[in-house]
Amino acid sequence: LAQNIPRSGAHGRSATAEDEDTWRAVLMLVEGTSFDQNVAPADKLRLRNAFVMTQVALSTLLVVITAVLVHELDHVTAIDHGFDARGVDVAAIDVSMAGYTSITGARFVRELLARARALPGVETATMADRVPGPGTNSHGGVTVPGAAPPNGGRFFSPDWTLVEPGYFSALRIPLIAGRDFGADDRGGKEPVAIIGEAAARRFWPGQNAVGRLILINSAVAGERPSPHRIVGVVRDPTSAASARRGRAAGEFRFALYVPLQQRITPHVSL
């Protein structure tokens, strides 16, 4: 093997001294031969310099990659997502595992929130069916009188969030018009909703959206559309994923908030 060190490099070029040194070093590692026994001082110096240069090049590459990652992290953290989650703790709860129904579960949520708000050091507490981010249309589409859905569709597809009173103040989401949900916004009362400012501009440009009616079409077949009165308009959360999904489907996706007490779900986040 030691007698067959290649004399030509890649693409037929003549092998250089560095090529032969590299192959010699590999052969020594394979045969377990010490550098000190078979390598002349000048050769050892060249090999050492080659290794040092390789280490410097790799170290420089790692430094560049780290700098790029730090820059991207700073960019992500600097993005205004439309809410402020600093100092906010989240706990996921599944009330169905304890045997709660839509009626008893709503009462449990109210009692749990009252206890959480009374804890020392707690400024505010609220609940929602999910944390902020791209929503789903699992609760049904929306019909807005006088507005035609895009692409000839039957409904608009909102990003749903079921929330308790205090959700917007807890996440420091500005209320632009109207009011937050209150203790009276529960089952048996007039169904209400809060929308994002993009929806307010789209559906009622230059007008006040508060007091308007939208029709929520149930995801359950056979159920009639339910009129919901808009009681507030809030700043839209910034969700790149939701925006991309809406563009890909040719949809206008907008933020829609409905009281959790009027549409209880077993999976909630405190």
Short mmCIF file of C-alpha atoms in Angstrom, two decimals:
data_model
loop_
_atom_site.label_atom_id
_atom_site.label_comp_id
_atom_site.label_asym_id
_atom_site.label_seq_id
_atom_site.Cartn_x
_atom_site.Cartn_y
_atom_site.Cartn_z
CA LEU A 1 0.00 0.00 0.00
CA ALA A 2 2.81 2.39 0.91
CA GLN A 3 4.36 1.86 -2.51
CA ASN A 4 1.18 2.94 -4.34
CA ILE A 5 0.90 6.57 -3.27
CA PRO A 6 -0.73 8.28 -6.26
CA ARG A 7 1.48 10.50 -8.36
CA SER A 8 -1.35 12.36 -10.03
CA GLY A 9 -4.03 14.51 -8.43
CA ALA A 10 -7.66 15.12 -9.35
CA HIS A 11 -8.40 15.73 -13.03
CA GLY A 12 -5.02 14.31 -14.04
CA ARG A 13 -2.87 17.07 -12.52
CA SER A 14 0.55 16.25 -11.10
CA ALA A 15 0.55 15.39 -7.42
CA THR A 16 2.01 18.11 -5.24
CA ALA A 17 4.08 17.70 -2.14
CA GLU A 18 0.99 18.48 -0.06
CA ASP A 19 -0.93 15.67 -1.79
CA GLU A 20 1.82 13.17 -1.00
CA ASP A 21 2.07 14.44 2.57
CA THR A 22 -1.66 13.95 3.03
CA TRP A 23 -1.59 10.41 1.68
CA ARG A 24 1.46 9.61 3.77
CA ALA A 25 -0.30 10.84 6.87
CA VAL A 26 -3.33 8.68 6.08
CA LEU A 27 -1.16 5.61 5.56
CA MET A 28 0.59 6.22 8.84
CA LEU A 29 -2.72 6.44 10.64
CA VAL A 30 -3.86 3.17 9.02
CA GLU A 31 -0.61 1.33 9.80
CA GLY A 32 -0.26 2.87 13.25
CA THR A 33 3.13 4.38 12.34
CA SER A 34 4.36 7.36 14.31
CA PHE A 35 5.05 10.58 12.50
CA ASP A 36 8.29 10.94 14.40
CA GLN A 37 9.64 7.65 13.02
CA ASN A 38 9.14 8.17 9.29
CA VAL A 39 8.56 11.85 8.56
CA ALA A 40 11.33 14.33 8.03
CA PRO A 41 11.20 17.56 10.07
CA ALA A 42 10.29 19.62 6.99
CA ASP A 43 7.46 17.21 6.12
CA LYS A 44 6.13 17.28 9.68
CA LEU A 45 6.13 21.07 9.59
CA ARG A 46 4.13 21.11 6.37
CA LEU A 47 1.63 18.60 7.77
CA ARG A 48 1.28 20.56 10.98
CA ASN A 49 0.68 23.77 9.04
CA ALA A 50 -1.91 22.04 6.87
CA PHE A 51 -3.78 20.76 9.93
CA VAL A 52 -3.64 24.19 11.58
CA MET A 53 -4.97 25.89 8.44
CA THR A 54 -7.80 23.36 8.26
CA GLN A 55 -8.71 23.99 11.90
CA VAL A 56 -8.65 27.75 11.35
CA ALA A 57 -10.88 27.43 8.27
CA LEU A 58 -13.41 25.25 10.11
CA SER A 59 -13.38 27.56 13.13
CA THR A 60 -13.99 30.57 10.88
CA LEU A 61 -16.89 28.75 9.21
CA LEU A 62 -18.44 27.95 12.60
CA VAL A 63 -18.09 31.57 13.68
CA VAL A 64 -19.83 32.75 10.49
CA ILE A 65 -22.66 30.22 10.92
CA THR A 66 -23.12 31.26 14.56
CA ALA A 67 -23.25 34.93 13.59
CA VAL A 68 -25.91 34.20 10.96
CA LEU A 69 -28.00 32.21 13.45
CA VAL A 70 -27.75 34.96 16.07
CA HIS A 71 -28.81 37.53 13.49
CA GLU A 72 -31.83 35.45 12.47
CA LEU A 73 -32.77 34.90 16.12
CA ASP A 74 -32.65 38.64 16.74
CA HIS A 75 -34.82 39.15 13.67
CA VAL A 76 -37.42 36.63 14.86
CA THR A 77 -37.58 38.04 18.38
CA ALA A 78 -37.89 41.57 17.00
CA ILE A 79 -40.99 40.72 14.93
CA ASP A 80 -44.14 42.27 16.31
CA HIS A 81 -46.57 39.34 16.60
CA GLY A 82 -49.47 41.55 17.65
CA PHE A 83 -49.34 40.34 21.26
CA ASP A 84 -46.90 40.40 24.17
CA ALA A 85 -46.36 37.09 25.98
CA ARG A 86 -43.66 38.30 28.37
CA GLY A 87 -44.36 37.12 31.89
CA VAL A 88 -47.23 34.91 30.74
CA ASP A 89 -47.40 31.30 31.97
CA VAL A 90 -49.51 28.72 30.15
CA ALA A 91 -51.06 25.47 31.38
CA ALA A 92 -53.05 23.08 29.18
CA ILE A 93 -56.19 21.49 30.61
CA ASP A 94 -58.57 18.83 29.30
CA VAL A 95 -61.79 19.11 31.34
CA SER A 96 -63.34 16.09 29.61
CA MET A 97 -60.85 13.79 31.37
CA ALA A 98 -62.50 14.74 34.68
CA GLY A 99 -65.97 14.01 33.30
CA TYR A 100 -67.11 17.61 32.77
CA THR A 101 -69.82 18.28 30.19
CA SER A 102 -70.53 21.42 28.17
CA ILE A 103 -72.61 22.72 31.09
CA THR A 104 -70.49 21.66 34.05
CA GLY A 105 -67.29 22.42 32.12
CA ALA A 106 -68.31 26.05 31.63
CA ARG A 107 -68.94 26.41 35.36
CA PHE A 108 -65.61 24.73 36.17
CA VAL A 109 -63.76 27.16 33.90
CA ARG A 110 -65.35 30.15 35.66
CA GLU A 111 -64.49 28.81 39.11
CA LEU A 112 -60.93 27.92 38.11
CA LEU A 113 -60.36 31.40 36.72
CA ALA A 114 -61.71 33.01 39.90
CA ARG A 115 -59.25 30.98 41.98
CA ALA A 116 -56.33 31.69 39.64
CA ARG A 117 -57.01 35.42 39.69
CA ALA A 118 -57.02 35.38 43.50
CA LEU A 119 -53.54 33.83 43.75
CA PRO A 120 -50.79 36.13 45.13
CA GLY A 121 -48.68 37.68 42.40
CA VAL A 122 -51.18 36.99 39.62
CA GLU A 123 -52.07 40.17 37.75
CA THR A 124 -54.71 38.58 35.54
CA ALA A 125 -55.81 35.15 34.35
CA THR A 126 -57.84 34.00 31.38
CA MET A 127 -58.51 30.95 29.24
CA ALA A 128 -58.62 30.11 25.56
CA ASP A 129 -58.93 27.01 23.47
CA ARG A 130 -55.41 27.51 22.13
CA VAL A 131 -52.34 29.68 22.43
CA PRO A 132 -51.88 32.55 19.93
CA GLY A 133 -50.89 31.44 16.46
CA PRO A 134 -52.43 30.18 13.25
CA GLY A 135 -56.01 29.16 13.96
CA THR A 136 -58.36 26.64 12.43
CA ASN A 137 -61.75 26.70 10.79
CA SER A 138 -62.95 23.69 12.76
CA HIS A 139 -65.89 25.59 14.28
CA GLY A 140 -67.41 26.59 10.95
CA GLY A 141 -67.28 29.22 8.24
CA VAL A 142 -68.63 32.76 8.37
CA THR A 143 -71.12 34.58 6.16
CA VAL A 144 -71.09 38.37 6.16
CA PRO A 145 -74.17 40.10 4.74
CA GLY A 146 -73.19 42.09 1.67
CA ALA A 147 -69.72 40.51 1.32
CA ALA A 148 -68.94 37.77 -1.17
CA PRO A 149 -66.37 35.12 -0.22
CA PRO A 150 -63.40 34.84 -2.62
CA ASN A 151 -63.25 32.32 -5.45
CA GLY A 152 -66.99 31.78 -5.43
CA GLY A 153 -66.87 30.09 -2.03
CA ARG A 154 -69.85 29.78 0.30
CA PHE A 155 -68.15 31.04 3.45
CA PHE A 156 -65.22 33.03 4.76
CA SER A 157 -62.68 30.96 6.68
CA PRO A 158 -61.69 32.68 9.94
CA ASP A 159 -58.93 31.81 12.38
CA TRP A 160 -61.04 30.81 15.38
CA THR A 161 -60.12 31.43 19.02
CA LEU A 162 -62.49 30.74 21.92
CA VAL A 163 -61.58 33.00 24.84
CA GLU A 164 -62.60 34.06 28.30
CA PRO A 165 -62.84 37.71 29.45
CA GLY A 166 -59.41 39.23 30.01
CA TYR A 167 -57.73 37.38 27.15
CA PHE A 168 -56.74 40.54 25.28
CA SER A 169 -55.45 42.38 28.35
CA ALA A 170 -53.44 39.31 29.45
CA LEU A 171 -51.63 39.21 26.11
CA ARG A 172 -51.60 43.01 25.75
CA ILE A 173 -53.59 42.91 22.51
CA PRO A 174 -54.94 46.43 21.92
CA LEU A 175 -58.70 46.85 21.80
CA ILE A 176 -59.37 49.24 18.91
CA ALA A 177 -63.14 49.60 19.16
CA GLY A 178 -65.98 48.32 21.30
CA ARG A 179 -65.48 46.17 24.37
CA ASP A 180 -64.02 42.94 25.66
CA PHE A 181 -66.18 39.96 26.50
CA GLY A 182 -67.85 40.12 29.91
CA ALA A 183 -69.28 37.80 32.53
CA ASP A 184 -72.72 38.08 30.91
CA ASP A 185 -71.47 36.71 27.57
CA ARG A 186 -72.33 33.09 28.27
CA GLY A 187 -74.72 30.40 27.13
CA GLY A 188 -78.34 31.49 26.83
CA LYS A 189 -77.40 35.10 26.04
CA GLU A 190 -77.04 36.80 22.66
CA PRO A 191 -74.11 35.25 20.77
CA VAL A 192 -71.32 37.79 20.35
CA ALA A 193 -67.96 37.98 18.63
CA ILE A 194 -64.83 40.09 18.39
CA ILE A 195 -62.94 40.41 15.11
CA GLY A 196 -59.55 41.65 13.99
CA GLU A 197 -59.09 45.06 12.41
CA ALA A 198 -58.35 43.57 8.96
CA ALA A 199 -61.82 42.01 8.88
CA ALA A 200 -63.41 45.26 10.01
CA ARG A 201 -61.71 47.14 7.16
CA ARG A 202 -62.56 44.44 4.63
CA PHE A 203 -66.23 44.04 5.45
CA TRP A 204 -67.16 47.59 6.53
CA PRO A 205 -64.56 50.00 5.10
CA GLY A 206 -64.75 53.44 6.67
CA GLN A 207 -67.55 52.34 8.98
CA ASN A 208 -67.90 51.11 12.54
CA ALA A 209 -67.96 47.32 12.73
CA VAL A 210 -69.27 47.25 16.30
CA GLY A 211 -72.93 46.27 16.37
CA ARG A 212 -72.84 44.51 12.99
CA LEU A 213 -74.04 40.95 12.55
CA ILE A 214 -72.19 38.01 11.05
CA LEU A 215 -73.55 34.51 10.49
CA ILE A 216 -71.54 31.60 11.80
CA ASN A 217 -72.25 28.41 9.92
CA SER A 218 -71.85 25.39 12.16
CA ALA A 219 -69.43 22.65 11.24
CA VAL A 220 -72.19 20.22 12.23
CA ALA A 221 -74.36 19.31 9.25
CA GLY A 222 -77.99 20.35 9.51
CA GLU A 223 -77.53 23.16 12.04
CA ARG A 224 -78.79 26.59 11.01
CA PRO A 225 -76.39 29.57 10.81
CA SER A 226 -76.12 31.45 14.10
CA PRO A 227 -76.13 35.29 14.06
CA HIS A 228 -73.34 36.78 16.18
CA ARG A 229 -73.17 40.46 17.05
CA ILE A 230 -69.77 42.09 16.89
CA VAL A 231 -68.99 43.81 20.18
CA GLY A 232 -65.32 44.65 19.64
CA VAL A 233 -62.44 45.04 17.23
CA VAL A 234 -58.86 44.20 18.22
CA ARG A 235 -55.46 44.42 16.65
CA ASP A 236 -54.67 41.47 14.42
CA PRO A 237 -52.05 38.95 15.50
CA THR A 238 -49.21 38.55 13.04
CA SER A 239 -49.14 34.96 11.81
CA ALA A 240 -46.99 34.26 8.76
CA ALA A 241 -48.19 30.65 8.68
CA SER A 242 -51.83 31.67 8.58
CA ALA A 243 -51.15 34.27 5.89
CA ARG A 244 -49.31 31.76 3.71
CA ARG A 245 -52.09 29.22 4.14
CA GLY A 246 -54.71 31.80 3.19
CA ARG A 247 -52.80 32.91 0.09
CA ALA A 248 -52.25 29.32 -1.02
CA ALA A 249 -55.97 28.60 -0.77
CA GLY A 250 -57.00 31.96 -2.21
CA GLU A 251 -58.81 32.79 1.02
CA PHE A 252 -59.17 35.86 3.19
CA ARG A 253 -58.33 34.61 6.68
CA PHE A 254 -59.14 36.86 9.61
CA ALA A 255 -59.11 36.71 13.39
CA LEU A 256 -62.42 35.74 15.00
CA TYR A 257 -62.92 35.49 18.76
CA VAL A 258 -65.98 33.97 20.40
CA PRO A 259 -66.68 33.62 24.15
CA LEU A 260 -65.58 30.26 25.50
CA GLN A 261 -68.67 30.29 27.73
CA GLN A 262 -70.88 30.30 24.62
CA ARG A 263 -69.00 27.53 22.85
CA ILE A 264 -67.29 25.44 25.49
CA THR A 265 -64.57 23.03 24.40
CA PRO A 266 -62.79 20.42 26.54
CA HIS A 267 -59.28 21.41 25.55
CA VAL A 268 -58.33 24.79 26.99
CA SER A 269 -55.22 26.69 28.01
CA LEU A 270 -55.04 28.73 31.22
#
